[in-house]
Amino acid sequence: MKYLMVDYDECRGCHSCALACSFGKTREFNINRSSISIVSFPKKGFFIPVICTQCLKPVCEDVCPVEPEKAIYRDKDTGAMIIDEDLCIGCKLCISACPIGAPWLDEENSKIMKCDLCDGDPRCVKHCNYGALHYVKADEETMKKRREGAHKISLVLDKLN
Amino acid sequence: MDIPGYMGKILFVDLGTGATEVKPLKEAWAKDYLGGWGINYRLAYDLIKPNVDPFSPENPIILGEGPFVGTLYPGASKMMATTKMPMTASKDGKHAIATSTSGSHRFTLMFKYTGYDHMVIQGRSEKPVYLKIDDDAVELIDAGDLWGQKDVYETAEILLDRHEGFGVISIGKAGENRVRYAMAYVDKSWHLGKSGFGAIMGAKNLKAIVVRGSKGVKIADPDRFMAVVNPLLALARNNPAAAEIRKVGFHSSWDLIWVHNYYQSEKWKKAEWTKYYGIETVPNVLKDHKACCACPMGCKTDFLVKSGPYAGQEASATHYLTAAVAGSRLEIEDPGAAIKFMDKTNLYGMCAFNALSMVDWITRCFQDGVITKEQTEGVNLSRDVDTYLLLLDWVADRKGALGNAMADGWFALSEFVGKDATKDYIQAHAIAKGQESIYPPRAAKLDPMRITMIMTNPRGGQSPQGHSATTAPLRPVKAVKRDAVNTGMSEEDLGKTFSEDNFDHARLTRHIEDAYGVYNALGVCSVYATFGWTNIKVLAEAYSALTGIETSPEELKKKGERIMNLYKILNVREGFTRKEDSPPEAIFTPIQTPEGEQRLEDYYRKKAYTKEDCERLLDTYYEDRGWDVKTGIPTREKLKDLGLEEFAEAIPTEEKG
């Protein structure tokens, strides 16, 4: 399964991800109507992209009061948590519950929105100019990290031998 | 007004009374002047009374953003700040109406999303305030805790903490004390600079502006718009030169471009300068880069000195070239020290270029015995870093006669020294209309952009205004012509301008300027024009898709010409004529370097230029523009041709020679 991986060191704060996201979903350019936001820390000089992590135990689903079927479900192909527009009653409990602010209220369309991974081809990743956003397989990413870790250890061993 | 791309409203704020007013943006203005600085100049014509002092409450600040801003169009991040500038001036005290431009990471977007295309800030607040604009809510907030106490960065940080998610413009001590080249800093790292915009904010008791908006930009034909944007983005992302810029900023072209365009050192060979400041040294000082909104180049550089006596020193700048130029002109071998110098100018909020140049001249004058200890508070002005830093303090504090003279610009400093900087300070890049150009024309050679910088632009010597293929040295005629075609030049103009092996520098200047007029009106960074990606053809297609107003490249370029003529007319009304366009004497004295003589030459470095040659360039330029050659003033016929006849009243009836 792929997931949206953020390389925080690389973000330069250009907002292209949020511009592309808003355009894809609303047909206007507006970083306020986007499922991804760049939060800047001017004192430290860095930028943090914030986007839904598609939790394995999603609190947004837990708190959804719609019955018998919840208004939010997991897409089998992408693993994204998707809001069912027809079922959603707009109670905003998911907004309250999510620890990173992934779901949001689109006042213009009176809808709760969140990242749906653009059906497996996320626009924010396509429009990231600096390699901060990646759509990668979790197991491959893990192995990549382990190889990098192993490489570092091998350098130490090299020195010792 | 309801044209996609435009927000349709103009905000007026009076700092004296606190009153605000919202007016609709006139549809005719959008069509005639596009937006950004085009509409800023149209507003300026009505709002800036002739001969008003820059520091008067009657001199308004006009901020504007073009229709492309807020979208994904690459480089659509530019905000335009128009006012009567305190630094740009004639010797007899006239001041030019001009525009500082800045990109930014957030402010630009938030401004546009408030729903205002333009904001006009008038009057003067009795007490220090900052202006908060949160969509429709406009508020003046007491800045007593910031004024006189917090520098540019601290002010930005405090206000962004206080107003989360906003963009910020802040000034420092230099702005508060009306140093004539005080800058205003946008989101900490970007600048409305050089001509003294920060001092105008200071004169208004306006310490900062914070802004946030929630409204989006609509597109007439989204698919057609993205059909232009996506290939441009692909070019910018995949181009190897752009990849280098992302890595090391504009220093990436040090060997190819910059060492040639900036070299006029009297002591160092190019190799020596490269040893201190060349591309190999970048890792020793680079911390990170920031990007303007919607830009894949990400060229704003944050520094962190890694070793040496200045280890740990940080600074932010457009690029490392500023440090390299400071280093070469002030003979600072340690880049760390040059970065310290830049940081100090940032914290005070003043233009590093003007500052380093004045510091250079005044220390030279002291060394040569032109000024003495009696004039310098008893301090020995040696050519060392400590003295340079001390002089920056004096400027920001306006300490003593020297501090005040340096704060008041080149004319005041010339008077203090008893020499004319425009004639006698031969190491200056080119002090034109009271301010120095970023490029040294003897090293960089004259091309359209440098002609603009040192002669024709009403703003005077300034940052590059009008990038094109010739930003890089010695590009073949074919490449320059290809670029010129993309500016929307007609066959006839191309025929007049290009020969087999050269081009008419003066004639091409008009077209580069008019194209630049379009960039600034739409809100797109002109650096892209250096590569040729974003050109008038591409912009015309994107503009049509964005606004739904079908516009050909020729029509778009004509609008650029209209804007440049209005910009000129505004300054004709202030009394500027051909006299002020004449280049400064100093640049005709060659500079002796260890690599031989640097003299003023044409772009291909084949022909030396004398003062008379430059005057001939001006003749051709005016003639080509359809302006009066004797006075450099647009003719009534030209204004009529451009649909600007209502401004003919600004042409003096008795035309001065």
mmCIF file of C-alpha atoms in Angstrom, chain B residues 233-243 246:
data_model
loop_
_atom_site.group_PDB
_atom_site.id
_atom_site.type_symbol
_atom_site.label_atom_id
_atom_site.label_comp_id
_atom_site.label_asym_id
_atom_site.label_seq_id
_atom_site.Cartn_x
_atom_site.Cartn_y
_atom_site.Cartn_z
ATOM 1 C CA LEU B 233 6.235 23.779 -14.707
ATOM 2 C CA ALA B 234 7.738 20.750 -16.404
ATOM 3 C CA LEU B 235 10.388 22.962 -17.999
ATOM 4 C CA ALA B 236 11.219 24.644 -14.725
ATOM 5 C CA ARG B 237 11.328 21.378 -12.819
ATOM 6 C CA ASN B 238 13.341 19.371 -15.319
ATOM 7 C CA ASN B 239 15.765 21.940 -16.671
ATOM 8 C CA PRO B 240 19.321 21.252 -15.428
ATOM 9 C CA ALA B 241 20.113 24.953 -14.944
ATOM 10 C CA ALA B 242 16.982 25.338 -12.832
ATOM 11 C CA ALA B 243 18.027 22.290 -10.815
ATOM 12 C CA ARG B 246 17.434 25.066 -6.589
#
